[in-house]
Amino acid sequence: MSSSNPIQQTTRTDQTSPALIPADLLVSLAAGPILLGVCSMQAVSSSLESLGIASEEVFRGDRLPILPFPESTPEELEDSKT
């Protein structure tokens, strides 16, 4: 029954229009910026890591001066509470 219907008997031709730019060319053109981006992200990452290490040195206790701290005895602590 379905073969008698002229609408269903139409055949489709799978002819695609040729691309303006071949896919191989697009892939080869896109490879350069992607590699450049990966390399620049590695450089930025290592720079930020070294900046973090350098800023950590500022807050280390090695470079701070030793401040004189008065020693207090337990009797002095009791006197200060009253």
XYZ file of N, CA and C in Angstrom:
246
model
N 0.809 -1.191 0.000
C 0.000 0.000 0.000
C 0.855 1.259 0.000
N 1.906 1.214 0.718
C 2.717 2.414 0.808
C 3.437 2.716 -0.495
N 3.625 1.737 -1.346
C 4.310 1.990 -2.609
C 3.431 2.726 -3.607
N 2.123 2.721 -3.384
C 1.233 3.417 -4.303
C 1.188 4.915 -4.042
N 1.619 5.347 -2.899
C 1.600 6.765 -2.558
C 2.793 7.450 -3.223
N 2.569 8.430 -4.104
C 3.689 9.065 -4.808
C 4.573 9.914 -3.902
N 4.050 10.371 -2.779
C 4.860 11.201 -1.877
C 5.935 10.350 -1.219
N 5.610 9.129 -0.850
C 6.569 8.271 -0.183
C 7.561 7.657 -1.153
N 7.279 7.681 -2.428
C 8.165 7.074 -3.408
C 9.307 8.002 -3.818
N 9.287 9.205 -3.367
C 10.363 10.119 -3.750
C 11.665 9.655 -3.120
N 12.689 9.694 -3.872
C 14.000 9.282 -3.365
C 14.788 10.520 -2.972
N 15.519 10.359 -1.895
C 16.351 11.467 -1.428
C 17.759 11.246 -1.929
N 18.300 12.246 -2.435
C 19.709 12.172 -2.817
C 20.510 12.864 -1.723
N 21.498 12.168 -1.227
C 22.320 12.701 -0.137
C 23.532 13.428 -0.699
N 23.262 14.359 -1.522
C 24.346 15.170 -2.056
C 24.463 16.421 -1.186
N 25.601 16.570 -0.579
C 25.827 17.754 0.247
C 26.597 18.770 -0.575
N 26.342 19.992 -0.283
C 27.068 21.037 -0.996
C 28.506 21.058 -0.497
N 29.450 21.270 -1.364
C 30.850 21.282 -0.927
C 31.091 22.450 0.036
N 31.888 22.173 1.063
C 32.187 23.199 2.058
C 33.057 24.285 1.435
N 32.871 25.491 1.912
C 33.677 26.595 1.400
C 35.142 26.429 1.783
N 35.377 25.985 3.035
C 36.737 25.755 3.513
C 36.809 24.301 3.969
N 37.762 23.533 3.483
C 37.852 22.121 3.886
C 38.135 21.982 5.378
N 37.651 20.878 5.941
C 37.806 20.642 7.380
C 39.269 20.487 7.764
N 40.069 19.887 6.906
C 41.492 19.724 7.213
C 42.182 21.071 7.396
N 41.814 22.011 6.571
C 42.403 23.344 6.679
C 41.957 24.034 7.964
N 40.698 23.870 8.328
C 40.202 24.475 9.571
C 40.896 23.882 10.791
N 41.096 22.565 10.789
C 41.772 21.920 11.920
C 43.215 22.392 12.016
N 43.889 22.487 10.888
C 45.286 22.919 10.929
C 45.411 24.390 11.331
N 44.443 25.211 10.966
C 44.474 26.617 11.381
C 44.133 26.779 12.859
N 43.303 25.895 13.395
C 42.909 26.000 14.800
C 43.963 25.422 15.737
N 44.845 24.575 15.239
C 45.841 23.931 16.104
C 46.827 24.945 16.677
N 47.230 25.926 15.909
C 48.204 26.920 16.382
C 47.719 27.725 17.569
N 46.544 28.355 17.482
C 46.063 29.116 18.639
C 45.795 28.260 19.876
N 45.381 27.019 19.666
C 45.142 26.143 20.822
C 46.459 25.828 21.515
N 47.494 25.497 20.744
C 48.803 25.225 21.345
C 49.377 26.467 22.014
N 49.184 27.606 21.403
C 49.640 28.858 22.005
C 48.912 29.123 23.324
N 47.635 28.843 23.361
C 46.864 29.020 24.593
C 47.319 28.090 25.697
N 47.607 26.835 25.355
C 48.078 25.877 26.359
C 49.433 26.305 26.909
N 50.329 26.714 26.027
C 51.661 27.152 26.476
C 51.576 28.413 27.333
N 50.717 29.340 26.954
C 50.597 30.568 27.742
C 49.954 30.286 29.093
N 49.025 29.345 29.160
C 48.425 29.007 30.455
C 49.456 28.363 31.375
N 50.366 27.555 30.824
C 51.428 26.978 31.641
C 52.359 28.069 32.158
N 52.668 29.042 31.329
C 53.542 30.141 31.753
C 52.870 30.983 32.829
N 51.590 31.270 32.664
C 50.854 32.047 33.666
C 50.771 31.270 34.971
N 50.551 29.968 34.879
C 50.455 29.140 36.079
C 51.770 29.131 36.851
N 52.882 28.959 36.152
C 54.171 28.949 36.850
C 54.504 30.332 37.412
N 54.114 31.389 36.722
C 54.353 32.743 37.235
C 53.546 33.001 38.501
N 52.294 32.577 38.503
C 51.468 32.765 39.697
C 51.974 31.925 40.862
N 52.481 30.739 40.568
C 53.028 29.901 41.631
C 54.263 30.544 42.249
N 55.154 31.078 41.417
C 56.352 31.733 41.952
C 55.995 33.015 42.697
N 54.967 33.720 42.242
C 54.504 34.908 42.954
C 53.940 34.525 44.322
N 53.223 33.424 44.386
C 52.684 32.956 45.663
C 53.778 32.557 46.632
N 54.809 31.900 46.117
C 55.928 31.506 46.978
C 56.666 32.744 47.477
N 56.850 33.721 46.608
C 57.541 34.953 47.018
C 56.727 35.727 48.047
N 55.415 35.765 47.887
C 54.600 36.492 48.859
C 54.510 35.736 50.179
N 54.669 34.425 50.123
C 54.668 33.639 51.359
C 55.906 33.946 52.190
N 57.003 34.261 51.531
C 58.236 34.589 52.237
C 58.075 35.842 53.092
N 57.206 36.736 52.691
C 56.994 37.967 53.450
C 56.404 37.640 54.818
N 55.532 36.643 54.864
C 54.825 36.330 56.099
C 55.495 35.236 56.920
N 56.648 34.768 56.500
C 57.358 33.757 57.284
C 57.937 34.376 58.541
N 58.091 33.574 59.578
C 58.617 34.069 60.839
C 60.112 34.287 60.831
N 60.831 33.754 59.870
C 62.286 33.899 59.822
C 62.713 35.348 59.718
N 62.005 36.100 58.969
C 62.445 37.455 58.660
C 61.884 38.502 59.614
N 61.050 38.084 60.526
C 60.501 39.033 61.488
C 61.473 39.193 62.651
N 61.555 40.363 63.226
C 62.461 40.544 64.372
C 61.911 39.833 65.608
N 62.816 39.414 66.465
C 62.415 38.768 67.715
C 62.102 39.868 68.718
N 60.883 39.866 69.203
C 60.449 40.886 70.149
C 60.646 40.382 71.572
N 61.116 41.248 72.455
C 61.270 40.820 73.850
C 59.894 40.644 74.483
N 59.668 39.477 75.057
C 58.386 39.179 75.677
C 58.617 39.012 77.170
N 57.921 39.773 77.992
C 58.159 39.680 79.444
C 57.660 38.343 79.986
N 58.502 37.740 80.786
C 58.122 36.476 81.421
C 57.254 36.793 82.635
N 56.145 36.131 82.750
C 55.269 36.359 83.904
C 55.162 35.070 84.706
N 55.192 35.221 86.017
C 55.089 34.068 86.916
C 53.634 33.866 87.298
N 53.286 32.700 87.802
C 51.890 32.462 88.202
C 51.406 33.433 89.280
N 52.311 33.904 90.150
C 51.895 34.856 91.184
C 51.504 36.194 90.572
N 52.227 36.612 89.542
C 51.893 37.871 88.881
C 50.561 37.764 88.156
N 50.258 36.587 87.628
C 48.975 36.385 86.962
C 47.819 36.482 87.958
N 48.014 35.928 89.168
C 46.960 36.003 90.191
C 46.767 37.435 90.668
N 47.869 38.185 90.780
C 47.773 39.572 91.219
C 47.050 40.436 90.183
N 47.227 40.123 88.916
C 46.590 40.934 87.882
C 45.096 40.650 87.785
N 44.647 39.483 88.269
C 43.218 39.155 88.238
C 42.449 39.911 89.313
N 43.097 40.227 90.411
C 42.383 40.905 91.509
C 42.458 42.396 91.428
